[in-house]
Amino acid sequence: MWIEALIAVTLASAAAVFLAPNKVAGKLAFALSLLPLVGSLWMYSTYEASGNALLSGSTLAFETNTEWVVAGPYSLNWHVGLDGIGMPLVALTTVLTSLALLASWTPIQERQSQFYGLMLFLEASLIGVFTALDFFVWFVFWEMVLVPMYVLIGVWGGPRRKYAAIKMFVYTNIASLALFIGFVALVFGLGDSVTTFDMPTVAQALRAGELGSLGPVGPETLKLAAFVAMFVGFAVKVPVVPFHTWLPDAHVEAPTPVSIMLAGVLLKMGTYALLRFNFTMLPDVAQQNAQLIAIFAVVSVIYGAMLALAQTDLKRIVAYSSVSSMGYVILGLVAYTVYGLGGATFQMVAHGLISGLMFMAVGVIYNTTHTRMVSDMSGLASKMPITVAVFVAGAFGYMGLPLMAGFAAELFIFLGAFGAFEGSVAFTAAAMFGIVIVAGYLLLAMQRTLFGEFEVETDYEVGPAAFHDVAPLVVLVLLVILLGVDPNIFFEMIQDAVNPLVPEAGGGV
Amino acid sequence: MAYQLPAWAALAPTLVLVATALVLFLIDSIDPDSENRALLAGVSVLGSLAAAGFAVWFLLAGTGDEPISLYADTLVVDTMTLFFAFVFASVTALVSVASYDYMRDHSYQGEYYALVMLAATGMTLMPAANSLAVVFVSLELSSLPSYALVAILKKNRGSVEAGLKYFLIGALSSSILAYGISLVYGASGSLLLPEVAGAAGTEGLTGVLGIGVLMILGGFAFKTASVPFHFWAPEAYEGAPAPISAFLSSASKAAGFAVAFRVFTVAFPVDAYLASIDWVLAVQILAVVTMTLGNFAAATQDTVKRMLAYSSVGHAGYALIGLAALSGGNDQFVLGASMTHLLVYGFMNTGAFLFIALAEYWSVGRTFEDYNGLAKQAPFACVAMTVFMFSLAGLPPFGGFLSKYFLFAGAVGAGFWWLAAVGAINSALSLYYYSRVVKAMWIEEPTREFDIESKPVGLYAAIVAAAVATVLLLPGFAPVWEFAQSAAGALVA
C-alpha cells in the first residue's frame, strides 16, 4: 500500500496547495512535499527486493497487483511495485521536486497556488511512471505528466512560452501514440497465450519467443516494427538527436523549477521506458541493431555537445548538454552488459541531480543579474561567491570529474560499452571524445562569466542570493559528491535489478 | 420472507421521473408565478437523484439479469434499460442543479423543470421499448419537451430560431421514422421487436422491409445527431440555454443510441438480415461520415459552444461504432464499449456544456479569444473544464481514455480495423480544437477585463460533480464496464 499512499498523499497535497491562497502556497507546497520525500526515503531504507521487476524469479518491494478491468479476454490490472531501477528514480523524483519547489520561491511571483499545485501533480504522475507495472496504468501516468507540463511552461515561461509549450505537447503526444501502437501490437501479436497488459507477463512471454503473427505481419517484422515504434516514442522523450528539437525550446522558455524537473526527471522517463520496454522486452532486436542505435547515441553525444559549444545563453548551454548526457545513457543501454545497463541507470540518477543543480544555479544567477547571456556578464565570483562555487562544482560533475556522480556513471558506461558489440570500440571512443567538448564549453562559459573583472550589463543590483535559493544547490552538490564517493548507495541496488537481464552475468559484477 | 416487489416496480426510474414532473406541475398550478427557484430545482434534483438511485439499486440487486417483460411485452426492463436510466437520471440531476443559477431571472421556471423531467421520462422509456409503437411514442415524449426547452428563452432570437429549426427537422424525422415503422409492420405483421426479427426471410417483401429499416435508421440518426440528420444540432445547441444543450447533447443523444441498439439487435439481428438487408454497411458509412464531418467542422469553429456542438456530432460517430462493428463476431464487447462511452460521455460532455453555461452566466463571451486568461479568475472551474476537454479528446488520465480505447479495440477485434483507424485519426484531430480551449484559458493573456463577481453555487456544484465523476470513472471503470457488458450481453449474446 505504500506506493499508493505516496501517490495519494502527493495528489492530495497538490489539491490542497491549489486551493490555498497565493501568499502561502510556496511554503505550504514545500512543507507538503516533505511528506512524499520522507516517504520515499523511508521506503528506500526499508527496501527489500531482488531481481528485475519484469523478469520471473524476482521479488518486488511494496508490490500491489489487483484486478482493475476485465475487458473481453483481456484484463487490466492495478500493478505497481519497485525494483532496483525504479527505487532510485522515485527517490530522485521526490528529492528534486522538494528542491525545485524551494527554488521556485524567488522566480514565481504570480498565480502561485496554481503553479505549486501543478508541480505536486507532476510529482505524483512521475512517481506513478516509475512504479507502474501494468501498461495501461503506466500509460495513464505517462500522459498525466504532459498536462501539468504544458500549463507550467505555457503560463510561467519566457517570452516564447506558448510556442514552446505547444511544440512540447505535440511532439511528445505524437510520440506517445507511436509507442502505444507499438506495444499494443506486441500484446495482440502474442495471441491467446497472453491476455493481459501486465508488463512482466508480456516481457517474459516476449523473451521466451512466443510472439506470433499479427494478421499478415510475421513475428520478425512485427517485432522490428514494434521496436521502432516504441523506440521513436521514447527517443522523443529522451531526447535523442534528431528528435530533440522540442527540448531546447521547452528548456529555455520554462521557468527554472520546471527546467529542473524537465531535465532532472522527465527526460529519465524516456530512458527508463527504453530500458523497460525496448531493451528488456526485445533484447534480441536491440542487439541485432546495436550499431544503428549506437549511432544515434554517439550523434546525440557529439552533436549535443557541439550545439552546446555554440550557444551564448547559459541556459541553452545546459539544455543542449542534456542531449549529450542522455546520449551516454543510450550508449550504456545498447551495450547490454552488466556495466553498461547499470551505468546507464546510474547515469539517469546522476544526470538528474547534476542537471537539476546546473539549471538551479543558472536560475539563481538569472534571478540576480536578469540576464543569461554569456557576453553580458563576467566576474560574478566576486559578488556571489557561494553560488559560483556551487556552479563550478556542478560543472565539474558534468565533466565527469572523479569523486563526483557523473564520473562513476560515465566510467561504468564506457567500461560496459567497450567491446560489447561489433564496432563498439569505435563508438565508445567517439563518445568519450564528447567529454572533451563538454569540458571545453563548460570551462569556456565559466571563464567568461564567473571569473575576471566584475561587469554585468544590467540595471539590477548584483549581490549574494537568498538563503532559500542557495540551500537546495548545496544539498544537490553534497548529493552529487556522495554518489561519486560511494556509488554503491544506488549501484548495488541497480546491479541487482539489471544483472538478471544479461544472460551471461550470472549475478554480481 | 423477503418481500418481492411487483414487476411494474422495475420501471421505478421512469415512474419517479414522471411523478416528479407531475409534482412540479402541481407546484406551478398552485403558484403560477412561483419565484421559488430553490423549491423547483430542489424537487427536480431530488427526483432525478432518486431515479438514478433506483437504477443503481436495481443494477446492483441484479433486477435486470432476467429481462422483465411488462404490458404485453411492449416494455422490457433489463440491465441495458437500467444502465441507460442511470445515465439519463444522472445527467438530468446535473442539469437541474446547474439550471438553478442559469435560469435566474427567466420566466417559466416551473414549466422549465417539468419539461426537463418529462423529456427525461421519455428518454428512460426509450431503452425499455420493446415495440416499435413504444419506440415512436417514447421518442416523441422526449423530443416534444426538448423543442420547447430549446426555445424557452422566448426573448432571445437565437433560442427561438434554434427551437424552430429543431422542431422542423424533428417533425420531418419523426414522419420518416413513423413511415419506416409502418413499412416494417407491413412486411412483418408485428410491432413487437422479437417478432419483427422473424420477418427477415419473408419472400418478396425484402425491398419494403429494407426501406423500412433504412428509414428507421434515419429516425434514430436525427435523435443521435448523426449525419445526415445532424443539421439541427449545432444550431439547437448554440441557441438553447446551455444546460439544455448539455441535456440534449448528452442524455438525448444517448437515448437515441439506446433505442437504436435495442431495435437493431433485437428486431433486425445481423445474422438473419445480413443476407438480404445489409444495414451494417449503412451504419458503417454513417459512422465514418459522422465522425469525420463532425470533427472537421468542430476544428473550424470560432465559438466554443459551436465547437462543442460539432464535436458532439463527432462523438455520435464514435458511438455508432457499436452498431457498425456488429457482425464481426465481437458483438458484446463492442456494443458494451459503445454504452460505456456513452456513460462517460454523459459526464464529460455535460460538464463541458455546463462550463459554457457558467461562462454565459458571467457574460464572458463566446469565442475562444473571449476565454483567454479565464484561469486567472476562476482556476477551479478551469481545472474542471481542462478535465472535460482532455477527457473528450481521449487522453489519459481521464475516463474518456479507456472508453475510447475499448471502443476502438472492440472494432479491431471485430475485424473492422479501418473503423478504428478512422476513429483514432479523428480522435487525434480532436485534440487540436479541445486543446485550443485549454490554451485560451490557461496560457493566453486576457484580452479584456473580466467581471466575475459571483461564483454561482449550483453551477459550480454541477461542474465539480461532473469533473469528479469524469476522473473517478477511470479507476472505477471496472463496474461500469461489467454492467455495460451484461447490458450488451442481454441484446446480442
Short mmCIF file of C-alpha atoms in Angstrom, two decimals, chain B residues 310-479:
data_model
loop_
_atom_site.label_atom_id
_atom_site.label_comp_id
_atom_site.label_asym_id
_atom_site.label_seq_id
_atom_site.Cartn_x
_atom_site.Cartn_y
_atom_site.Cartn_z
CA TYR B 310 -19.89 19.78 -33.70
CA SER B 311 -17.61 17.69 -31.53
CA SER B 312 -20.78 16.18 -30.15
CA VAL B 313 -21.68 15.15 -33.69
CA GLY B 314 -18.22 13.60 -33.90
CA HIS B 315 -18.83 11.64 -30.73
CA ALA B 316 -22.05 10.32 -32.18
CA GLY B 317 -19.84 8.84 -34.89
CA TYR B 318 -17.67 7.08 -32.31
CA ALA B 319 -20.72 5.69 -30.53
CA LEU B 320 -22.08 4.41 -33.84
CA ILE B 321 -19.11 2.05 -33.98
CA GLY B 322 -21.08 -0.06 -31.52
CA LEU B 323 -23.60 -0.82 -34.24
CA ALA B 324 -21.24 -0.58 -37.18
CA ALA B 325 -18.93 -3.29 -35.88
CA LEU B 326 -21.68 -5.84 -35.30
CA SER B 327 -21.39 -8.91 -37.49
CA GLY B 328 -17.70 -9.09 -36.67
CA GLY B 329 -18.08 -11.76 -34.01
CA ASN B 330 -17.16 -9.38 -31.20
CA ASP B 331 -20.67 -8.05 -30.66
CA GLN B 332 -20.97 -7.99 -26.90
CA PHE B 333 -17.59 -6.32 -26.43
CA VAL B 334 -18.09 -3.58 -28.97
CA LEU B 335 -21.70 -2.85 -28.05
CA GLY B 336 -20.71 -2.69 -24.39
CA ALA B 337 -17.85 -0.38 -25.27
CA SER B 338 -20.26 1.90 -27.05
CA MET B 339 -22.54 2.02 -24.00
CA THR B 340 -19.60 2.67 -21.71
CA HIS B 341 -18.51 5.52 -23.92
CA LEU B 342 -21.99 6.99 -23.77
CA LEU B 343 -21.92 6.87 -19.98
CA VAL B 344 -18.52 8.53 -19.73
CA TYR B 345 -19.60 10.97 -22.40
CA GLY B 346 -22.67 11.76 -20.33
CA PHE B 347 -20.49 13.20 -17.61
CA MET B 348 -17.69 14.82 -19.57
CA ASN B 349 -19.87 16.42 -22.22
CA THR B 350 -22.48 17.61 -19.74
CA GLY B 351 -19.68 19.11 -17.70
CA ALA B 352 -18.25 20.89 -20.71
CA PHE B 353 -21.59 22.45 -21.65
CA LEU B 354 -22.21 23.43 -18.05
CA PHE B 355 -18.90 25.24 -18.09
CA ILE B 356 -20.24 27.14 -21.12
CA ALA B 357 -23.31 27.86 -19.02
CA LEU B 358 -21.03 29.30 -16.36
CA ALA B 359 -19.25 31.42 -18.96
CA GLU B 360 -22.59 32.66 -20.27
CA TYR B 361 -23.68 33.39 -16.73
CA TRP B 362 -20.61 35.59 -16.36
CA SER B 363 -21.14 37.06 -19.86
CA VAL B 364 -17.59 36.13 -20.72
CA GLY B 365 -18.31 35.87 -24.44
CA ARG B 366 -18.49 33.07 -26.93
CA THR B 367 -15.29 32.89 -28.94
CA PHE B 368 -12.08 31.16 -27.99
CA GLU B 369 -10.42 34.55 -27.55
CA ASP B 370 -13.06 35.52 -25.01
CA TYR B 371 -11.89 32.65 -22.83
CA ASN B 372 -8.33 33.96 -22.78
CA GLY B 373 -6.88 34.06 -19.31
CA LEU B 374 -10.03 32.82 -17.65
CA ALA B 375 -7.97 30.56 -15.41
CA LYS B 376 -6.64 33.57 -13.58
CA GLN B 377 -10.12 34.46 -12.47
CA ALA B 378 -11.69 31.08 -11.97
CA PRO B 379 -8.94 28.49 -11.67
CA PHE B 380 -11.13 25.85 -10.12
CA ALA B 381 -13.75 25.82 -12.85
CA CYS B 382 -10.97 25.92 -15.45
CA VAL B 383 -9.36 22.81 -13.98
CA ALA B 384 -12.71 21.09 -14.38
CA MET B 385 -13.02 22.30 -17.98
CA THR B 386 -9.48 21.09 -18.69
CA VAL B 387 -10.50 17.69 -17.37
CA PHE B 388 -13.53 17.65 -19.69
CA MET B 389 -11.57 18.76 -22.74
CA PHE B 390 -8.74 16.24 -22.33
CA SER B 391 -11.19 13.50 -21.47
CA LEU B 392 -13.27 14.25 -24.56
CA ALA B 393 -10.08 14.11 -26.60
CA GLY B 394 -9.44 10.69 -25.11
CA LEU B 395 -6.26 11.45 -23.21
CA PRO B 396 -5.40 9.59 -20.06
CA PRO B 397 -5.76 10.03 -17.01
CA PHE B 398 -9.48 10.54 -17.56
CA GLY B 399 -12.45 8.30 -18.15
CA GLY B 400 -12.64 9.12 -21.85
CA PHE B 401 -9.30 7.45 -22.48
CA LEU B 402 -10.35 3.92 -21.61
CA SER B 403 -13.84 4.17 -23.06
CA LYS B 404 -12.43 5.30 -26.40
CA TYR B 405 -9.68 2.72 -26.26
CA PHE B 406 -12.15 -0.11 -25.68
CA LEU B 407 -14.36 1.20 -28.44
CA PHE B 408 -11.52 1.12 -30.93
CA ALA B 409 -10.15 -2.15 -29.57
CA GLY B 410 -13.60 -3.64 -29.98
CA ALA B 411 -13.74 -2.54 -33.58
CA VAL B 412 -10.31 -4.02 -34.23
CA GLY B 413 -11.35 -7.24 -32.50
CA ALA B 414 -14.35 -7.44 -34.79
CA GLY B 415 -12.09 -7.14 -37.80
CA PHE B 416 -13.08 -3.57 -38.66
CA TRP B 417 -9.64 -2.12 -38.10
CA TRP B 418 -10.34 0.64 -40.62
CA LEU B 419 -13.21 1.87 -38.46
CA ALA B 420 -10.86 2.05 -35.52
CA ALA B 421 -8.24 3.78 -37.64
CA VAL B 422 -10.66 6.45 -38.81
CA GLY B 423 -11.76 6.86 -35.20
CA ALA B 424 -8.21 7.16 -33.94
CA ILE B 425 -7.26 9.72 -36.59
CA ASN B 426 -10.34 11.76 -35.78
CA SER B 427 -9.55 11.47 -32.12
CA ALA B 428 -6.07 12.82 -32.72
CA LEU B 429 -7.51 15.67 -34.75
CA SER B 430 -9.96 16.49 -31.99
CA LEU B 431 -7.07 17.15 -29.62
CA TYR B 432 -6.36 20.24 -31.70
CA TYR B 433 -9.61 22.02 -31.03
CA TYR B 434 -10.08 20.76 -27.49
CA SER B 435 -6.64 21.99 -26.52
CA ARG B 436 -7.46 25.37 -28.04
CA VAL B 437 -9.86 25.88 -25.15
CA VAL B 438 -7.27 24.79 -22.62
CA LYS B 439 -4.69 27.04 -24.23
CA ALA B 440 -7.04 30.00 -24.17
CA MET B 441 -7.97 29.52 -20.53
CA TRP B 442 -4.55 28.87 -19.12
CA ILE B 443 -1.87 30.23 -21.39
CA GLU B 444 -3.19 33.24 -23.28
CA GLU B 445 -3.22 36.65 -21.68
CA PRO B 446 -6.69 38.03 -21.09
CA THR B 447 -7.76 40.38 -23.90
CA ARG B 448 -10.08 42.36 -21.64
CA GLU B 449 -11.14 42.74 -18.06
CA PHE B 450 -13.46 40.09 -16.71
CA ASP B 451 -16.28 40.98 -14.47
CA ILE B 452 -16.54 37.88 -12.36
CA GLU B 453 -18.13 38.86 -9.12
CA SER B 454 -20.17 35.92 -8.02
CA LYS B 455 -19.47 32.23 -8.05
CA PRO B 456 -22.85 30.57 -8.61
CA VAL B 457 -23.12 27.67 -6.20
CA GLY B 458 -25.40 25.50 -8.29
CA LEU B 459 -23.36 25.70 -11.47
CA TYR B 460 -20.15 25.14 -9.58
CA ALA B 461 -21.57 22.14 -7.77
CA ALA B 462 -22.75 20.56 -11.02
CA ILE B 463 -19.47 21.20 -12.81
CA VAL B 464 -17.37 19.86 -9.97
CA ALA B 465 -19.59 16.79 -9.66
CA ALA B 466 -19.21 16.12 -13.38
CA ALA B 467 -15.44 16.61 -13.20
CA VAL B 468 -15.07 14.33 -10.22
CA ALA B 469 -17.14 11.70 -11.98
CA THR B 470 -15.03 12.04 -15.14
CA VAL B 471 -11.84 11.49 -13.18
CA LEU B 472 -13.21 8.73 -10.97
CA LEU B 473 -14.56 6.86 -13.98
CA LEU B 474 -11.01 5.80 -14.76
CA PRO B 475 -10.25 3.95 -11.51
CA GLY B 476 -13.92 3.00 -11.28
CA PHE B 477 -14.01 1.69 -14.80
CA ALA B 478 -14.46 -1.96 -13.81
CA PRO B 479 -18.07 -1.89 -12.53
#
